[in-house]
Coordinates of C-alpha atoms and ligand atoms in Angstrom, one line a residue:
Chain S
M1321 CA -35.6 -33.4 -10.5
L1322 CA -34.9 -32.1 -7.2
E1323 CA -34.7 -29.1 -7.8
L1324 CA -37.9 -28.4 -9.6
F1325 CA -40.0 -29.7 -6.9
S1326 CA -38.2 -27.5 -4.8
R1327 CA -38.7 -24.7 -7.3
I1328 CA -42.2 -25.4 -6.7
G1329 CA -42.4 -26.0 -3.1
E1330 CA -41.3 -22.5 -2.4
R1331 CA -43.7 -20.8 -5.3
V1332 CA -46.6 -22.6 -3.3
L1333 CA -44.7 -21.5 0.2
G1334 CA -44.4 -17.8 -1.4
G1335 CA -48.1 -18.0 -2.4
F1336 CA -49.5 -18.9 1.3
Y1337 CA -47.1 -16.1 2.6
R1338 CA -48.4 -14.1 0.1
L1339 CA -52.6 -15.0 1.2
G1340 CA -52.2 -14.6 4.8
E1341 CA -49.9 -11.3 4.2
A1342 CA -52.9 -9.9 2.6
T1343 CA -55.5 -11.7 4.9
L1344 CA -53.6 -10.1 8.1
L1345 CA -53.3 -6.6 5.9
I1346 CA -56.9 -6.6 5.8
L1347 CA -58.2 -7.5 8.9
R1348 CA -56.4 -4.6 10.1
V1349 CA -58.1 -2.6 7.5
F1350 CA -61.3 -3.5 9.1
G1351 CA -60.3 -3.0 12.5
E1352 CA -59.9 0.5 11.7
L1353 CA -63.3 0.9 10.1
P1354 CA -64.8 2.7 13.7
H1355 CA -61.9 4.7 13.2
I1356 CA -63.3 6.5 10.4
W1357 CA -64.1 10.0 11.4
R1358 CA -59.9 10.1 12.2
V1359 CA -59.4 10.8 9.4
H1360 CA -62.6 12.4 7.5
R1361 CA -60.2 15.2 5.4
E1362 CA -58.5 11.9 3.5
T1363 CA -61.7 9.9 2.8
V1364 CA -63.6 13.2 2.0
A1365 CA -60.6 13.9 -1.1
Q1366 CA -60.2 9.7 -1.9
M1367 CA -64.4 9.9 -2.9
I1368 CA -64.4 12.9 -4.3
R1369 CA -60.6 11.3 -6.4
I1370 CA -62.1 7.9 -6.8
G1371 CA -66.0 9.1 -8.1
I1372 CA -65.9 12.3 -9.7
G1373 CA -62.4 11.7 -11.6
S1374 CA -63.7 8.4 -12.6
M1375 CA -67.1 9.4 -14.1
P1376 CA -66.1 11.1 -17.4
L1377 CA -64.5 6.9 -18.5
V1378 CA -67.7 5.6 -16.7
A1379 CA -69.8 7.3 -18.8
V1380 CA -68.4 6.6 -22.1
T1381 CA -68.1 2.6 -21.8
S1382 CA -71.7 2.6 -20.0
L1383 CA -73.6 4.2 -23.5
F1384 CA -71.8 2.5 -25.7
T1385 CA -72.1 -1.1 -23.3
G1386 CA -76.0 0.3 -23.0
M1387 CA -75.7 1.0 -27.2
V1388 CA -74.8 -2.0 -28.3
L1389 CA -76.9 -4.3 -25.6
A1390 CA -79.8 -2.6 -27.4
V1391 CA -78.3 -3.9 -31.0
Q1392 CA -77.6 -7.1 -30.2
T1393 CA -80.8 -7.9 -28.1
S1394 CA -82.4 -6.5 -30.6
Y1395 CA -80.4 -9.2 -33.4
Q1396 CA -81.0 -11.9 -31.4
I1397 CA -85.1 -12.2 -30.5
E1398 CA -85.3 -11.3 -34.1
E1399 CA -88.9 -10.9 -34.2
Y1400 CA -90.1 -13.8 -32.2
V1401 CA -90.5 -11.7 -29.4
P1402 CA -92.4 -8.4 -28.6
E1403 CA -90.2 -5.7 -28.9
I1404 CA -90.9 -4.3 -25.3
F1405 CA -88.7 -7.0 -24.3
I1406 CA -85.9 -5.3 -25.8
A1407 CA -86.3 -2.8 -23.3
S1408 CA -86.7 -5.4 -20.7
A1409 CA -83.8 -6.8 -21.9
V1410 CA -81.2 -3.8 -21.6
C1411 CA -82.4 -2.4 -18.3
K1412 CA -82.2 -5.9 -16.7
A1413 CA -79.3 -7.1 -17.7
T1414 CA -77.4 -3.5 -17.5
I1415 CA -78.9 -3.2 -13.8
I1416 CA -78.2 -6.9 -12.0
E1417 CA -75.0 -7.3 -14.5
L1418 CA -73.0 -4.9 -16.7
G1419 CA -73.3 -1.8 -15.3
P1420 CA -71.8 -3.3 -11.8
V1421 CA -69.3 -5.6 -14.0
I1422 CA -67.8 -3.4 -16.6
T1423 CA -68.2 0.1 -14.3
A1424 CA -66.1 -2.5 -11.8
L1425 CA -63.5 -3.8 -14.8
V1426 CA -62.6 0.3 -15.7
I1427 CA -63.1 1.2 -12.1
S1428 CA -59.9 -1.4 -11.5
G1429 CA -57.5 -0.4 -14.1
R1430 CA -58.5 3.1 -13.2
V1431 CA -59.1 3.2 -9.5
G1432 CA -57.3 0.2 -7.9
A1433 CA -53.9 1.1 -10.2
S1434 CA -53.3 4.0 -9.1
I1435 CA -54.3 3.6 -5.1
A1436 CA -51.4 0.8 -5.9
A1437 CA -49.2 2.7 -8.0
E1438 CA -49.6 6.1 -5.5
L1439 CA -48.9 3.4 -2.2
G1440 CA -46.2 1.8 -4.1
T1441 CA -44.2 4.9 -4.2
M1442 CA -45.0 5.9 -1.0
R1443 CA -43.5 1.9 0.4
V1444 CA -40.3 2.8 -1.9
T1445 CA -39.6 6.2 -1.3
E1446 CA -39.8 5.6 2.8
Q1447 CA -43.0 8.3 3.2
I1448 CA -44.7 5.1 4.8
D1449 CA -42.5 4.5 7.0
A1450 CA -41.9 8.3 7.5
L1451 CA -45.3 7.8 8.3
E1452 CA -44.5 5.3 10.7
T1453 CA -42.2 6.9 12.5
M1454 CA -44.0 10.2 13.2
A1455 CA -46.3 7.4 15.3
V1456 CA -48.7 7.8 12.6
D1457 CA -50.0 4.7 11.3
P1458 CA -50.0 4.4 7.5
V1459 CA -53.1 1.3 8.1
R1460 CA -55.8 4.6 9.0
F1461 CA -54.2 7.3 7.3
L1462 CA -53.8 6.2 3.8
L1463 CA -55.8 2.2 3.9
L1464 CA -58.6 3.3 5.1
P1465 CA -59.8 6.6 3.7
R1466 CA -59.1 4.5 0.0
F1467 CA -61.1 1.4 1.2
F1468 CA -64.1 3.6 2.3
S1469 CA -64.2 5.5 -0.6
G1470 CA -64.0 2.9 -3.0
L1471 CA -66.4 0.9 -1.0
V1472 CA -68.9 3.8 -0.9
M1473 CA -68.2 5.3 -4.4
M1474 CA -68.8 2.2 -6.7
P1475 CA -72.5 2.0 -6.1
V1476 CA -72.7 6.0 -6.9
I1477 CA -70.6 5.5 -10.0
V1478 CA -71.9 2.4 -11.2
T1479 CA -75.7 4.2 -10.5
F1480 CA -74.9 6.9 -12.6
G1481 CA -73.5 4.5 -15.3
C1482 CA -76.2 2.1 -15.2
L1483 CA -78.8 5.1 -16.5
I1484 CA -76.1 6.8 -19.0
A1485 CA -75.6 2.4 -20.0
I1486 CA -80.2 2.7 -20.0
A1487 CA -79.8 5.8 -22.1
G1488 CA -77.3 4.4 -24.7
G1489 CA -80.5 1.8 -24.7
Y1490 CA -82.8 4.1 -25.0
A1491 CA -81.4 6.5 -27.5
V1492 CA -80.5 3.3 -30.2
C1493 CA -84.3 1.6 -29.2
L1494 CA -86.2 4.8 -30.2
L1495 CA -83.3 6.2 -33.6
Y1496 CA -82.8 3.2 -34.8
L1497 CA -84.9 0.2 -34.4
E1498 CA -87.6 2.8 -33.9
M1499 CA -90.0 1.3 -31.0
S1500 CA -91.6 4.7 -29.2
S1501 CA -91.1 5.6 -26.5
V1502 CA -94.0 4.4 -23.8
A1503 CA -93.0 0.9 -25.9
F1504 CA -89.5 1.3 -23.5
F1505 CA -90.7 2.5 -20.6
Q1506 CA -93.7 -0.1 -20.3
G1507 CA -90.7 -2.5 -20.7
M1508 CA -88.6 -1.2 -18.4
R1509 CA -91.2 -1.3 -15.7
Q1510 CA -92.5 -4.0 -15.9
F1511 CA -89.8 -6.9 -16.1
V1512 CA -87.3 -4.4 -13.7
Y1513 CA -87.8 -5.3 -9.9
P1514 CA -86.9 -3.2 -6.9
Y1515 CA -84.6 -6.3 -6.3
D1516 CA -82.6 -6.6 -9.3
I1517 CA -81.4 -2.8 -8.0
Y1518 CA -80.7 -3.9 -5.0
S1519 CA -78.6 -6.9 -5.9
G1520 CA -77.1 -4.5 -8.6
L1521 CA -76.0 -1.9 -5.7
L1522 CA -74.9 -4.5 -3.5
K1523 CA -72.5 -6.3 -6.7
S1524 CA -71.2 -2.9 -7.1
F1525 CA -70.5 -2.4 -2.8
I1526 CA -68.6 -5.7 -3.2
F1527 CA -66.4 -4.8 -6.0
G1528 CA -65.9 -1.7 -5.2
G1529 CA -64.4 -2.7 -1.9
T1530 CA -62.4 -5.6 -3.6
I1531 CA -61.2 -3.1 -6.1
S1532 CA -59.8 -0.9 -3.5
L1533 CA -58.4 -3.1 -1.1
V1534 CA -56.6 -4.8 -3.4
G1535 CA -55.0 -1.8 -4.6
C1536 CA -54.5 -1.5 -1.2
Y1537 CA -52.6 -4.8 -0.4
Y1538 CA -50.3 -4.7 -3.8
G1539 CA -49.3 -1.1 -3.1
Y1540 CA -48.8 -2.0 0.7
C1541 CA -46.7 -4.3 0.0
T1542 CA -44.7 -3.9 -2.8
S1543 CA -40.8 -4.0 -2.4
Q1544 CA -37.8 -3.4 -4.9
G1545 CA -37.7 0.2 -6.5
A1546 CA -39.4 1.8 -9.5
E1547 CA -39.9 -2.1 -10.9
G1548 CA -41.8 -3.2 -8.3
V1549 CA -44.1 -0.2 -8.7
G1550 CA -44.6 -1.1 -11.9
R1551 CA -45.4 -4.6 -10.7
A1552 CA -47.6 -3.8 -8.1
T1553 CA -49.8 -1.7 -10.3
T1554 CA -49.8 -4.1 -13.1
Q1555 CA -50.8 -7.2 -10.1
S1556 CA -53.4 -5.1 -8.5
V1557 CA -55.0 -4.8 -12.1
V1558 CA -54.8 -8.7 -13.2
T1559 CA -55.8 -9.7 -9.7
N1560 CA -58.8 -7.1 -9.6
C1561 CA -59.9 -8.7 -13.1
L1562 CA -60.0 -12.2 -11.9
L1563 CA -61.5 -11.4 -8.6
I1564 CA -64.4 -9.6 -9.8
L1565 CA -65.0 -12.2 -12.4
I1566 CA -65.1 -15.0 -9.7
F1567 CA -67.4 -12.9 -7.3
D1568 CA -69.2 -11.8 -10.0
Y1569 CA -70.1 -15.4 -10.7
F1570 CA -70.7 -16.5 -6.7
L1571 CA -73.2 -13.5 -6.3
A1572 CA -75.2 -14.1 -9.2
M1573 CA -75.4 -17.8 -8.0
L1574 CA -76.1 -16.5 -4.9
L1575 CA -78.7 -13.7 -5.8
F1576 CA -80.5 -15.3 -8.3
P1577 CA -80.8 -18.6 -7.5
T1578 CA -83.3 -20.9 -10.2
A1579 CA -85.5 -22.8 -9.6
G1580 CA -84.2 -26.4 -10.6
Chain E
M646 CA -35.2 9.1 33.4
Q647 CA -32.7 7.2 32.1
S648 CA -29.0 8.5 31.5
V649 CA -29.0 6.8 28.7
I650 CA -32.2 7.7 26.6
M651 CA -31.4 5.0 23.6
E652 CA -29.1 1.0 23.4
L653 CA -28.3 -1.1 21.4
A654 CA -27.5 -4.4 23.4
G655 CA -26.1 -7.3 21.0
V656 CA -27.9 -6.4 18.3
Y657 CA -27.4 -9.3 15.0
K658 CA -29.4 -8.7 11.9
S659 CA -30.0 -10.2 8.3
L660 CA -31.8 -8.7 5.0
G661 CA -32.3 -10.2 2.5
G662 CA -29.9 -13.5 3.9
Q663 CA -26.9 -11.7 3.9
P664 CA -25.4 -10.7 7.5
V665 CA -25.7 -6.3 8.3
L666 CA -25.5 -6.3 12.4
S667 CA -23.3 -9.2 14.1
D668 CA -23.1 -8.3 17.7
L669 CA -23.3 -4.2 17.9
S670 CA -23.7 -2.4 20.8
L671 CA -24.0 1.5 21.3
S672 CA -25.2 3.5 24.0
V673 CA -26.7 7.3 23.6
P674 CA -25.9 9.5 26.7
R675 CA -28.7 11.5 27.0
G676 CA -27.7 15.4 25.8
E677 CA -25.2 14.6 23.6
T678 CA -24.6 14.2 19.9
L679 CA -23.5 10.3 18.9
V680 CA -22.0 10.2 15.1
I681 CA -22.1 6.8 13.4
M682 CA -19.8 6.4 10.3
G683 CA -19.0 3.9 8.0
R684 CA -19.0 2.9 3.9
S685 CA -21.8 2.8 2.4
G686 CA -24.2 -0.4 2.8
A687 CA -22.6 -1.0 5.7
G688 CA -25.7 -0.9 8.1
K689 CA -26.4 2.8 9.3
S690 CA -29.8 3.0 7.9
V691 CA -30.2 -0.1 9.2
I692 CA -29.1 1.3 13.3
L693 CA -31.5 4.1 13.0
K694 CA -34.5 2.0 11.4
H695 CA -34.1 -0.5 14.5
M696 CA -34.0 3.3 16.9
V697 CA -37.0 3.8 16.1
G698 CA -38.4 0.5 15.4
L699 CA -38.8 0.0 11.7
L700 CA -37.1 -2.7 12.6
N701 CA -36.6 -5.3 14.7
P702 CA -33.4 -7.5 15.5
D703 CA -33.1 -10.9 15.0
R704 CA -31.2 -10.9 18.1
G705 CA -30.6 -8.6 20.9
A706 CA -32.1 -5.9 22.6
V707 CA -33.3 -2.1 21.5
L708 CA -33.5 0.3 24.1
F709 CA -35.3 3.5 24.6
D710 CA -35.0 5.2 28.4
G711 CA -34.6 1.9 30.4
R712 CA -37.4 0.3 28.6
R713 CA -37.5 -2.9 25.8
L714 CA -38.0 -0.7 22.4
D715 CA -38.5 -4.5 20.2
R716 CA -40.8 -5.9 22.8
M717 CA -43.1 -2.8 22.5
R718 CA -47.0 -3.2 21.7
R719 CA -47.9 -1.0 18.8
A720 CA -49.4 1.5 21.4
E721 CA -46.8 1.6 23.4
L722 CA -44.5 1.8 20.6
Q723 CA -46.5 5.3 19.1
Q724 CA -45.7 6.6 22.6
A725 CA -42.3 6.2 22.2
R726 CA -41.8 7.2 18.5
K727 CA -43.5 10.9 19.3
R728 CA -40.5 11.6 21.9
M729 CA -38.5 10.7 18.6
G730 CA -38.0 12.9 15.3
M731 CA -36.1 11.4 12.5
L732 CA -34.7 13.0 9.6
F733 CA -34.6 10.7 6.3
Q734 CA -31.9 9.9 4.1
S735 CA -34.2 10.3 1.3
S736 CA -35.8 13.5 3.3
A737 CA -38.9 11.1 2.5
L738 CA -41.5 13.7 2.3
F739 CA -45.1 13.5 1.6
D740 CA -45.3 14.5 -2.2
S741 CA -48.6 14.7 -2.8
M742 CA -48.7 17.5 0.7
T743 CA -47.3 21.0 1.1
V744 CA -44.7 21.5 2.6
A745 CA -46.9 23.6 5.9
E746 CA -48.7 20.0 5.4
N747 CA -46.0 17.8 5.8
V748 CA -44.8 19.9 8.9
S749 CA -47.7 19.8 10.4
L750 CA -48.7 16.3 10.0
G751 CA -47.8 15.1 13.5
L752 CA -48.8 18.6 15.6
R753 CA -52.5 17.3 14.2
K754 CA -52.7 14.0 14.3
H755 CA -51.0 14.3 18.2
T756 CA -52.5 17.8 19.5
R757 CA -55.0 19.5 20.4
L758 CA -53.9 22.6 18.7
G759 CA -55.6 25.0 16.9
E760 CA -55.4 25.9 13.3
K761 CA -54.1 29.0 14.6
E762 CA -51.2 27.8 16.4
I763 CA -50.5 24.9 14.2
A764 CA -49.9 27.7 11.5
A765 CA -47.6 29.7 13.8
K766 CA -45.9 26.7 14.9
V767 CA -45.1 25.2 11.2
E768 CA -43.8 29.2 10.6
A769 CA -41.6 28.7 13.7
K770 CA -40.0 25.0 12.5
L771 CA -39.7 26.6 9.2
A772 CA -37.9 29.9 10.5
A773 CA -35.6 27.6 12.1
V774 CA -34.3 25.5 9.1
G775 CA -34.4 28.6 7.2
L776 CA -37.2 28.3 4.9
A777 CA -39.7 31.0 6.4
G778 CA -42.3 31.9 3.7
I779 CA -42.3 28.2 1.7
E780 CA -45.6 27.1 3.2
Q781 CA -47.7 26.2 0.4
K782 CA -44.9 25.0 -2.0
M783 CA -45.0 21.3 -3.2
P784 CA -42.4 18.7 -2.2
A785 CA -41.2 18.8 -6.1
E786 CA -41.0 21.8 -6.5
L787 CA -37.8 22.1 -4.2
S788 CA -34.5 21.6 -4.7
G789 CA -31.9 18.5 -2.5
G790 CA -31.3 21.3 0.2
M791 CA -34.4 22.2 0.8
R792 CA -36.0 18.9 0.8
K793 CA -33.9 18.4 3.5
R794 CA -34.4 21.2 5.5
V795 CA -38.2 20.6 5.3
G796 CA -37.2 16.8 6.9
L797 CA -36.1 18.6 9.5
A798 CA -38.2 21.0 10.2
R799 CA -40.8 17.9 9.7
A800 CA -38.9 15.7 12.6
I801 CA -38.5 18.6 15.1
A802 CA -42.3 19.4 14.6
M803 CA -43.3 17.8 17.7
D804 CA -40.0 18.8 20.0
P805 CA -38.7 15.5 19.9
E806 CA -36.5 14.2 22.5
L807 CA -34.1 12.0 20.3
I808 CA -33.4 13.1 16.4
L809 CA -32.0 11.1 14.0
Y810 CA -30.1 12.0 11.1
D811 CA -30.0 9.5 8.6
E812 CA -27.2 11.4 5.9
P813 CA -28.0 15.2 6.6
T814 CA -25.3 16.5 4.0
T815 CA -25.0 13.3 1.7
G816 CA -25.3 15.1 -1.7
L817 CA -25.2 18.6 -0.6
D818 CA -23.1 21.3 -2.0
P819 CA -20.3 22.3 1.1
I820 CA -22.2 25.4 2.0
T821 CA -25.4 23.8 2.5
A822 CA -23.9 20.9 3.9
D823 CA -22.1 23.7 6.3
A824 CA -25.4 25.7 7.4
I825 CA -27.0 21.8 7.9
N826 CA -24.5 21.2 10.2
N827 CA -25.3 24.5 11.9
L828 CA -28.6 23.5 12.2
I829 CA -27.7 20.1 14.3
I830 CA -25.4 22.0 16.5
E831 CA -28.5 24.8 17.0
T832 CA -31.2 22.4 17.6
R833 CA -29.0 20.3 20.0
D834 CA -28.3 23.7 21.7
K835 CA -31.8 25.5 21.8
F836 CA -33.9 22.2 22.5
G837 CA -31.3 20.5 24.5
V838 CA -32.0 17.6 22.1
T839 CA -30.2 14.0 22.5
S840 CA -29.1 13.5 18.2
V841 CA -27.7 10.5 16.5
V842 CA -26.4 11.6 13.6
V843 CA -25.3 9.0 10.7
T844 CA -22.8 10.5 8.2
H845 CA -19.5 9.7 5.6
D846 CA -18.8 13.3 5.8
V847 CA -15.6 13.8 7.7
N848 CA -16.6 17.7 8.4
T849 CA -19.6 16.4 9.9
V850 CA -18.0 14.2 11.9
L851 CA -15.3 16.8 13.1
K852 CA -18.1 19.3 13.5
V853 CA -21.1 17.8 15.5
G854 CA -20.4 14.8 17.2
S855 CA -19.6 14.2 21.4
T856 CA -19.1 11.1 20.6
V857 CA -17.7 9.2 17.0
A858 CA -17.9 5.5 16.3
L859 CA -17.0 3.8 13.3
L860 CA -19.3 0.7 12.1
N861 CA -17.4 -1.8 9.9
E862 CA -19.1 -5.4 9.3
G863 CA -21.5 -4.7 11.3
K864 CA -19.6 -4.2 14.6
I865 CA -18.9 -0.6 16.2
I866 CA -14.8 -0.8 15.2
F867 CA -14.2 2.4 17.5
S868 CA -15.5 4.6 19.4
G869 CA -14.3 7.9 21.2
T870 CA -14.3 11.9 20.7
P871 CA -13.8 13.7 17.2
A872 CA -10.6 14.4 19.1
E873 CA -9.5 11.3 19.9
L874 CA -10.9 10.4 16.3
K875 CA -8.6 12.3 14.8
S876 CA -4.7 11.5 16.8
T877 CA -5.5 7.4 16.9
D878 CA -3.1 5.6 14.8
N879 CA -5.9 2.7 14.9
P880 CA -5.8 2.2 11.2
Y881 CA -9.7 1.6 10.3
V882 CA -10.2 5.3 11.2
R883 CA -7.1 5.8 9.5
Q884 CA -8.3 4.4 6.7
F885 CA -11.6 6.3 7.2
L886 CA -10.6 8.9 7.5
E887 CA -7.8 9.3 4.7
G888 CA -10.4 7.7 2.4
R889 CA -8.0 4.8 0.7
A890 CA -9.4 2.0 -0.3
E891 CA -6.9 0.1 0.8
G892 CA -6.6 -0.8 4.6
P893 CA -8.6 -2.9 6.9
I894 CA -11.8 -2.3 5.8
K895 CA -12.3 -4.2 2.9
V896 CA -14.8 -2.9 0.0
H897 CA -17.4 -5.5 -1.2
F898 CA -18.3 -4.9 -5.1
Ligands
ADP996 N1 -35.4 -4.0 3.1 C1 -33.9 -4.6 3.3 N2 -34.0 -5.4 2.4 C2 -32.8 -6.2 2.4 N3 -31.7 -5.8 1.8 C3 -31.4 -4.9 2.5 C4 -32.6 -3.5 3.4 N4 -32.4 -2.4 4.0 C5 -30.6 -2.5 3.9 N5 -30.5 -4.2 3.4 C6 -28.8 -4.3 3.1 O1 -28.5 -4.2 4.1 C7 -27.1 -3.6 4.2 C8 -27.1 -1.9 4.8 O2 -27.9 -0.9 4.4 P1 -28.2 0.2 4.8 O3 -27.9 0.3 5.9 O4 -28.8 1.2 4.5 O5 -26.9 1.2 4.6 P2 -25.8 2.6 4.5 O6 -25.0 2.4 5.7 O7 -25.7 3.0 3.3 O8 -27.3 3.3 5.1 C9 -27.1 -3.2 2.9 O9 -26.6 -4.3 2.0 C10 -28.1 -3.3 2.1 O10 -28.1 -4.2 1.2
MG997 MG1 -28.3 4.6 4.4

């Protein structure tokens, strides 16, 4: 019994320790932001890697998300609602919710995991120690470019994904639901506000920062060899998925308060 | 400028709940080559990590050029580290960078040299380690011995005053190992640097050391010149040099 309590105690203390460790690291990354121009080379390389590299996967996931959205919206509203609302629903849901969230989940599996694996490998093979001994701050040289790239590339990727998803929805409306092109764009213009676009972009900005920071944290704090790298990679994906869904809820409460 | 460039005074360090260093003291006079020997797992790498501030002692002091390295603030520690070079046991080359980028990173980050000057320096350092012309190769394309030598070129790129070598010859064939030993001697003679060499290779000990220290159970238990090392009847030294499992040095599994 006593052992059980001490085990639980250890777990809780360990959790607090890691939370503190993560907070300190994140603060250090934020503190380095003014020095971003000193690592512009590395940052551009990361932006290309994160941005261009993710486009094909995001294109496919977004295309199918948009298509399924059109099919299911039309099924849900059946005959009760004019068909142009299908277009409104597809575009609006994509821009404020599904575009940012699905893209973020996909990117956390692709980019977040690869940041964690790369930094984790650098940690266990002493490359991060080597940077330290060369008086190169790994937080500035490795973490900052990755964080910054995640932050600025995510809105770009999400914008791209939303366009593809809407195109997918459009194709389904036209070819399968036999809607006219005019009706689709009318529905889109009538019910999608600039505010929706701004909030979608804000969401993706926050998700992008979260994904890269979580990857950086698990990678940077890896220990115990190859097994540790595997664990860091998995944990970064799990943590990212949870955080994205949790943040998404709170952002929805903040950005789209309902009168009530 | 102090005549002793690096000193560990009464250092205690536990890692993973196990004491690794207990009351370890040693000093490295400027211009000399200190060789630290000891079984694997004795704590040799841990000593070097204290010298560059990757680890801090639980108790005791680390002095670099007369100042407390373990008490330095980040900026000050960075300044101290620019005066040191370290060759890691595993080479620790940056595997996403070419050989040239590995060797030039310090120059790029800490000097205002132009591309041409950097390229010339890289070429010179690679030539010094006998690897001219491999600038554009990636670390994964190199053999273990070549990686060690690139690691060495990287360590000496900033012309440091103090070079720390972690097992520079371990895992290499005897010929490459001897070439590395010569390289350590040449680096010392050409650039007048101070070196700390960690090894359990007896040839390296006798060839490059001006002082030899034997580490056991977290302490230095013998210290002397290579000649004294060979002639001593200290049972620990004899056991180590003769490579016997039986003797005063306990082998733990
Ligand atoms: N980061 C660490 N965490 C826990 N234990 C460590 C760590 N680094 C080294 N040790 C332990 O310290 C001891 C000395 O290690 P090391 O200095 O690497 O030995 P060597 O003399 O072979 O270089 C070993 O028992 C090792 O397990
Ligand atoms: Mg070692």
